[in-house]
Amino acid sequence: MTALAVNAENVRKHYGGVTALKGVDLKVPEGSIYGLIGPNGAGKSTMLDVLCGIVTPSGGCVDVLGMDVTRLSAAQVARRGVGRTFQRTATFGASTVEENLRMASYGAMRHAVWDRILRSPLYRADIASFVQRCEEVLEICGLASVRHEKASSLAYGTQRKLAVAIMLMNEPRIIFLDEPVAGMNNSETGEFVKLVRSIVKGRTVVIVEHDMAAISALCDEVLVMVDGRGVVNDAPERALRHPEVVSAYLGGDDEGVDDAA
Protein backbone atom coordinates (compact mmCIF):
# COMPACT_ATOMS: atom_id res chain seq x y z
CA MET A 1 0.00 0.00 0.00
CA THR A 2 1.37 3.43 -0.99
CA ALA A 3 2.23 5.68 1.93
CA LEU A 4 0.40 8.99 2.16
CA ALA A 5 2.16 12.36 2.20
CA VAL A 6 -1.17 14.04 3.03
CA ASN A 7 -4.03 12.47 4.94
CA ALA A 8 -6.76 15.00 5.72
CA GLU A 9 -10.22 14.01 6.90
CA ASN A 10 -13.42 16.03 7.33
CA VAL A 11 -11.58 19.37 7.21
CA ARG A 12 -13.84 22.30 8.02
CA LYS A 13 -13.16 26.02 8.19
CA HIS A 14 -15.56 28.75 9.28
CA TYR A 15 -14.98 32.49 9.03
CA GLY A 16 -17.80 33.95 11.11
CA GLY A 17 -20.97 33.03 9.26
CA VAL A 18 -19.09 31.90 6.14
CA THR A 19 -18.08 28.26 5.74
CA ALA A 20 -15.05 27.99 3.45
CA LEU A 21 -14.47 24.24 3.86
CA LYS A 22 -17.33 21.80 4.42
CA GLY A 23 -15.76 18.51 5.44
CA VAL A 24 -13.05 17.98 2.82
CA ASP A 25 -11.20 14.65 2.64
CA LEU A 26 -7.83 14.55 0.87
CA LYS A 27 -5.36 11.69 0.49
CA VAL A 28 -2.18 12.38 -1.48
CA PRO A 29 0.22 9.46 -2.11
CA GLU A 30 3.92 10.06 -1.53
CA GLY A 31 5.81 10.89 -4.71
CA SER A 32 2.73 11.95 -6.67
CA ILE A 33 1.80 15.20 -8.40
CA TYR A 34 -1.69 15.97 -7.18
CA GLY A 35 -4.06 18.73 -8.27
CA LEU A 36 -6.72 20.74 -6.46
CA ILE A 37 -9.06 22.29 -9.02
CA GLY A 38 -12.42 24.01 -9.04
CA PRO A 39 -14.07 27.36 -9.68
CA ASN A 40 -13.17 30.57 -7.85
CA GLY A 41 -14.37 30.49 -4.26
CA ALA A 42 -14.33 26.69 -4.08
CA GLY A 43 -11.97 26.70 -1.06
CA LYS A 44 -8.81 25.48 -2.81
CA SER A 45 -6.40 28.10 -1.44
CA THR A 46 -7.95 27.84 2.02
CA MET A 47 -7.33 24.08 1.93
CA LEU A 48 -3.73 24.70 0.88
CA ASP A 49 -3.28 27.16 3.77
CA VAL A 50 -4.63 24.55 6.18
CA LEU A 51 -2.21 21.91 4.87
CA CYS A 52 0.73 24.31 5.34
CA GLY A 53 -0.23 25.30 8.88
CA ILE A 54 -1.01 28.89 7.84
CA VAL A 55 -4.71 28.53 8.70
CA THR A 56 -6.02 26.47 11.61
CA PRO A 57 -9.10 24.46 10.62
CA SER A 58 -12.32 24.68 12.60
CA GLY A 59 -12.49 20.90 12.64
CA GLY A 60 -11.11 17.71 11.14
CA CYS A 61 -7.74 15.93 11.07
CA VAL A 62 -4.78 17.10 8.99
CA ASP A 63 -1.67 14.93 8.69
CA VAL A 64 1.18 16.07 6.43
CA LEU A 65 4.41 14.01 6.33
CA GLY A 66 3.32 12.34 9.55
CA MET A 67 2.78 15.68 11.34
CA ASP A 68 -0.46 16.92 12.85
CA VAL A 69 -0.12 20.39 11.32
CA THR A 70 -3.06 21.72 13.33
CA ARG A 71 -0.76 21.69 16.37
CA LEU A 72 2.19 23.45 14.71
CA SER A 73 2.92 26.98 13.54
CA ALA A 74 3.49 27.66 9.85
CA ALA A 75 7.20 28.21 10.57
CA GLN A 76 7.47 24.84 12.32
CA VAL A 77 5.70 23.12 9.44
CA ALA A 78 8.06 24.77 6.91
CA ARG A 79 11.16 23.72 8.89
CA ARG A 80 9.96 20.11 8.81
CA GLY A 81 10.01 19.73 5.06
CA VAL A 82 6.98 21.62 3.71
CA GLY A 83 7.49 24.17 0.92
CA ARG A 84 4.92 26.62 -0.44
CA THR A 85 4.63 29.19 -3.21
CA PHE A 86 1.85 31.78 -3.36
CA GLN A 87 -0.32 33.33 -6.04
CA ARG A 88 1.68 36.54 -5.74
CA THR A 89 5.38 36.04 -6.44
CA ALA A 90 7.21 36.56 -3.12
CA THR A 91 10.74 37.73 -3.92
CA PHE A 92 12.98 40.63 -2.89
CA GLY A 93 12.81 42.73 -6.03
CA ALA A 94 15.81 44.97 -5.25
CA SER A 95 18.06 41.93 -4.60
CA THR A 96 19.73 39.69 -7.14
CA VAL A 97 18.61 36.14 -7.83
CA GLU A 98 21.57 34.78 -5.86
CA GLU A 99 20.90 37.14 -2.94
CA ASN A 100 17.30 35.94 -2.83
CA LEU A 101 18.55 32.37 -2.52
CA ARG A 102 21.00 33.37 0.21
CA MET A 103 18.21 35.00 2.24
CA ALA A 104 16.08 31.88 1.81
CA SER A 105 18.82 29.75 3.33
CA TYR A 106 19.47 31.84 6.47
CA GLY A 107 17.07 29.81 8.58
CA ALA A 108 19.09 26.65 7.95
CA MET A 109 22.46 28.22 8.81
CA ARG A 110 23.90 27.27 12.17
CA HIS A 111 26.57 29.92 12.77
CA ALA A 112 26.25 32.95 15.04
CA VAL A 113 27.43 36.52 14.43
CA TRP A 114 30.75 35.88 16.13
CA ASP A 115 31.32 32.87 13.88
CA ARG A 116 30.99 35.18 10.88
CA ILE A 117 33.33 37.78 12.38
CA LEU A 118 35.96 35.16 13.21
CA ARG A 119 35.23 33.12 10.06
CA SER A 120 35.02 30.03 12.23
CA PRO A 121 34.91 26.47 10.82
CA LEU A 122 31.14 26.42 11.38
CA TYR A 123 30.72 29.63 9.38
CA ARG A 124 32.89 28.29 6.56
CA ALA A 125 30.94 25.02 6.51
CA ASP A 126 27.62 26.90 6.31
CA ILE A 127 28.84 29.05 3.42
CA ALA A 128 30.24 26.04 1.55
CA SER A 129 26.92 24.23 1.98
CA PHE A 130 25.03 27.29 0.74
CA VAL A 131 27.26 27.70 -2.32
CA GLN A 132 26.81 24.05 -3.26
CA ARG A 133 23.04 24.13 -2.79
CA CYS A 134 22.76 27.46 -4.61
CA GLU A 135 24.56 26.08 -7.67
CA GLU A 136 22.31 23.01 -7.69
CA VAL A 137 19.12 25.07 -7.45
CA LEU A 138 20.21 27.62 -10.06
CA GLU A 139 20.89 24.77 -12.47
CA ILE A 140 17.64 22.93 -11.73
CA CYS A 141 15.55 26.08 -12.19
CA GLY A 142 17.43 27.37 -15.24
CA LEU A 143 18.48 30.56 -13.45
CA ALA A 144 22.29 30.36 -13.61
CA SER A 145 22.49 32.89 -16.44
CA VAL A 146 20.51 35.50 -14.47
CA ARG A 147 22.04 34.90 -11.04
CA HIS A 148 23.35 38.51 -10.81
CA GLU A 149 20.19 40.19 -12.12
CA LYS A 150 17.73 41.90 -9.77
CA ALA A 151 14.54 39.93 -9.22
CA SER A 152 12.40 42.90 -10.25
CA SER A 153 14.02 42.97 -13.70
CA LEU A 154 13.14 39.37 -14.54
CA ALA A 155 10.35 38.34 -16.89
CA TYR A 156 7.22 37.15 -15.09
CA GLY A 157 7.77 33.47 -15.88
CA THR A 158 11.36 33.71 -14.62
CA GLN A 159 10.18 35.34 -11.41
CA ARG A 160 7.88 32.36 -10.85
CA LYS A 161 10.87 30.06 -11.33
CA LEU A 162 12.77 32.12 -8.75
CA ALA A 163 9.93 31.62 -6.26
CA VAL A 164 10.34 27.86 -6.71
CA ALA A 165 14.13 28.17 -6.38
CA ILE A 166 13.76 30.06 -3.10
CA MET A 167 11.56 27.26 -1.79
CA LEU A 168 13.97 24.55 -2.97
CA MET A 169 16.88 26.03 -1.00
CA ASN A 170 15.48 24.38 2.13
CA GLU A 171 15.05 20.99 0.41
CA PRO A 172 11.33 20.42 1.10
CA ARG A 173 9.88 16.93 0.95
CA ILE A 174 6.46 18.16 -0.12
CA ILE A 175 5.71 21.24 -2.24
CA PHE A 176 2.45 23.19 -2.41
CA LEU A 177 2.07 25.43 -5.48
CA ASP A 178 -0.77 27.97 -5.54
CA GLU A 179 -1.68 28.87 -9.15
CA PRO A 180 1.94 28.71 -10.33
CA VAL A 181 1.25 29.29 -14.06
CA ALA A 182 -1.41 32.01 -13.68
CA GLY A 183 -0.58 34.89 -16.02
CA MET A 184 1.99 32.93 -18.02
CA ASN A 185 1.97 32.57 -21.79
CA ASN A 186 2.05 29.12 -23.42
CA SER A 187 5.84 29.06 -23.69
CA GLU A 188 6.34 30.04 -20.04
CA THR A 189 3.74 27.48 -18.95
CA GLY A 190 5.51 24.75 -20.91
CA GLU A 191 8.83 25.63 -19.25
CA PHE A 192 7.24 25.63 -15.81
CA VAL A 193 5.67 22.21 -16.41
CA LYS A 194 9.16 20.89 -17.27
CA LEU A 195 10.53 22.44 -14.08
CA VAL A 196 7.90 20.77 -11.90
CA ARG A 197 8.64 17.41 -13.53
CA SER A 198 12.35 17.90 -12.87
CA ILE A 199 11.94 18.56 -9.13
CA VAL A 200 9.36 15.91 -8.27
CA LYS A 201 11.80 13.02 -7.82
CA GLY A 202 11.82 12.14 -4.13
CA ARG A 203 9.11 14.71 -3.42
CA THR A 204 5.35 15.11 -3.44
CA VAL A 205 3.78 18.07 -5.25
CA VAL A 206 0.28 19.48 -4.68
CA ILE A 207 -0.91 22.10 -7.17
CA VAL A 208 -3.85 24.51 -7.09
CA GLU A 209 -4.38 25.66 -10.65
CA HIS A 210 -7.01 26.87 -13.13
CA ASP A 211 -4.96 26.01 -16.21
CA MET A 212 -6.35 22.61 -17.15
CA ALA A 213 -3.67 22.00 -19.78
CA ALA A 214 -1.00 22.26 -17.05
CA ILE A 215 -3.05 20.10 -14.68
CA SER A 216 -3.57 17.41 -17.32
CA ALA A 217 0.13 17.47 -18.24
CA LEU A 218 1.33 17.14 -14.65
CA CYS A 219 -1.14 15.52 -12.29
CA ASP A 220 -1.67 11.86 -11.53
CA GLU A 221 -4.91 12.65 -9.70
CA VAL A 222 -7.04 15.66 -8.88
CA LEU A 223 -9.62 16.57 -6.29
CA VAL A 224 -12.33 18.80 -7.75
CA MET A 225 -13.69 21.23 -5.16
CA VAL A 226 -16.98 23.08 -5.48
CA ASP A 227 -18.42 25.39 -2.80
CA GLY A 228 -16.06 24.14 -0.08
CA ARG A 229 -16.68 20.46 -0.79
CA GLY A 230 -14.68 17.74 -2.49
CA VAL A 231 -16.83 16.58 -5.41
CA VAL A 232 -14.73 13.93 -7.14
CA ASN A 233 -11.26 12.45 -6.82
CA ASP A 234 -9.92 10.86 -10.02
CA ALA A 235 -7.48 11.16 -12.89
CA PRO A 236 -7.80 14.60 -14.53
CA GLU A 237 -9.41 13.41 -17.78
CA ARG A 238 -12.11 11.48 -15.93
CA ALA A 239 -12.69 14.08 -13.21
CA LEU A 240 -13.32 16.78 -15.81
CA ARG A 241 -16.17 14.73 -17.25
CA HIS A 242 -17.95 14.08 -13.98
CA PRO A 243 -21.52 15.45 -14.33
CA GLU A 244 -21.30 17.69 -11.25
CA VAL A 245 -17.96 19.06 -12.41
CA VAL A 246 -19.32 19.79 -15.88
CA SER A 247 -22.27 21.59 -14.32
CA ALA A 248 -20.61 23.50 -11.48
CA TYR A 249 -17.09 24.11 -12.73
CA LEU A 250 -17.40 24.25 -16.50
CA GLY A 251 -20.90 25.62 -16.93
CA GLY A 252 -22.57 22.44 -18.11
CA ASP A 253 -21.02 22.55 -21.59
CA ASP A 254 -19.31 19.34 -22.67
CA GLU A 255 -17.43 21.26 -25.38
CA GLY A 256 -15.98 23.45 -22.65
CA VAL A 257 -14.66 20.37 -20.83
CA ASP A 258 -12.80 19.22 -23.92
CA ASP A 259 -11.38 22.69 -24.56
CA ALA A 260 -10.24 23.12 -20.94
CA ALA A 261 -8.64 19.69 -20.83
mmCIF file with all atom_site columns, C-alpha atoms in Angstrom, residues 52 65 67 72-83 104 106-109 170-173:
data_model
loop_
_atom_site.group_PDB
_atom_site.id
_atom_site.type_symbol
_atom_site.label_atom_id
_atom_site.label_alt_id
_atom_site.label_comp_id
_atom_site.label_asym_id
_atom_site.label_entity_id
_atom_site.label_seq_id
_atom_site.pdbx_PDB_ins_code
_atom_site.Cartn_x
_atom_site.Cartn_y
_atom_site.Cartn_z
_atom_site.occupancy
_atom_site.B_iso_or_equiv
_atom_site.pdbx_formal_charge
_atom_site.auth_seq_id
_atom_site.auth_comp_id
_atom_site.auth_asym_id
_atom_site.auth_atom_id
_atom_site.pdbx_PDB_model_num
ATOM 1  C CA . CYS A 1 52  ? 0.731  24.308 5.342  1.00 0.00 ? 52  CYS A CA 1
ATOM 2  C CA . LEU A 1 65  ? 4.409  14.013 6.331  1.00 0.00 ? 65  LEU A CA 1
ATOM 3  C CA . MET A 1 67  ? 2.777  15.678 11.336 1.00 0.00 ? 67  MET A CA 1
ATOM 4  C CA . LEU A 1 72  ? 2.187  23.455 14.714 1.00 0.00 ? 72  LEU A CA 1
ATOM 5  C CA . SER A 1 73  ? 2.921  26.981 13.536 1.00 0.00 ? 73  SER A CA 1
ATOM 6  C CA . ALA A 1 74  ? 3.488  27.664 9.850  1.00 0.00 ? 74  ALA A CA 1
ATOM 7  C CA . ALA A 1 75  ? 7.199  28.207 10.565 1.00 0.00 ? 75  ALA A CA 1
ATOM 8  C CA . GLN A 1 76  ? 7.471  24.836 12.323 1.00 0.00 ? 76  GLN A CA 1
ATOM 9  C CA . VAL A 1 77  ? 5.703  23.116 9.435  1.00 0.00 ? 77  VAL A CA 1
ATOM 10 C CA . ALA A 1 78  ? 8.064  24.766 6.914  1.00 0.00 ? 78  ALA A CA 1
ATOM 11 C CA . ARG A 1 79  ? 11.157 23.719 8.887  1.00 0.00 ? 79  ARG A CA 1
ATOM 12 C CA . ARG A 1 80  ? 9.958  20.108 8.815  1.00 0.00 ? 80  ARG A CA 1
ATOM 13 C CA . GLY A 1 81  ? 10.008 19.731 5.065  1.00 0.00 ? 81  GLY A CA 1
ATOM 14 C CA . VAL A 1 82  ? 6.984  21.616 3.706  1.00 0.00 ? 82  VAL A CA 1
ATOM 15 C CA . GLY A 1 83  ? 7.486  24.166 0.918  1.00 0.00 ? 83  GLY A CA 1
ATOM 16 C CA . ALA A 1 104 ? 16.076 31.881 1.811  1.00 0.00 ? 104 ALA A CA 1
ATOM 17 C CA . TYR A 1 106 ? 19.475 31.845 6.465  1.00 0.00 ? 106 TYR A CA 1
ATOM 18 C CA . GLY A 1 107 ? 17.073 29.809 8.580  1.00 0.00 ? 107 GLY A CA 1
ATOM 19 C CA . ALA A 1 108 ? 19.086 26.653 7.950  1.00 0.00 ? 108 ALA A CA 1
ATOM 20 C CA . MET A 1 109 ? 22.463 28.215 8.806  1.00 0.00 ? 109 MET A CA 1
ATOM 21 C CA . ASN A 1 170 ? 15.476 24.378 2.132  1.00 0.00 ? 170 ASN A CA 1
ATOM 22 C CA . GLU A 1 171 ? 15.049 20.994 0.407  1.00 0.00 ? 171 GLU A CA 1
ATOM 23 C CA . PRO A 1 172 ? 11.328 20.418 1.104  1.00 0.00 ? 172 PRO A CA 1
ATOM 24 C CA . ARG A 1 173 ? 9.877  16.927 0.947  1.00 0.00 ? 173 ARG A CA 1
#
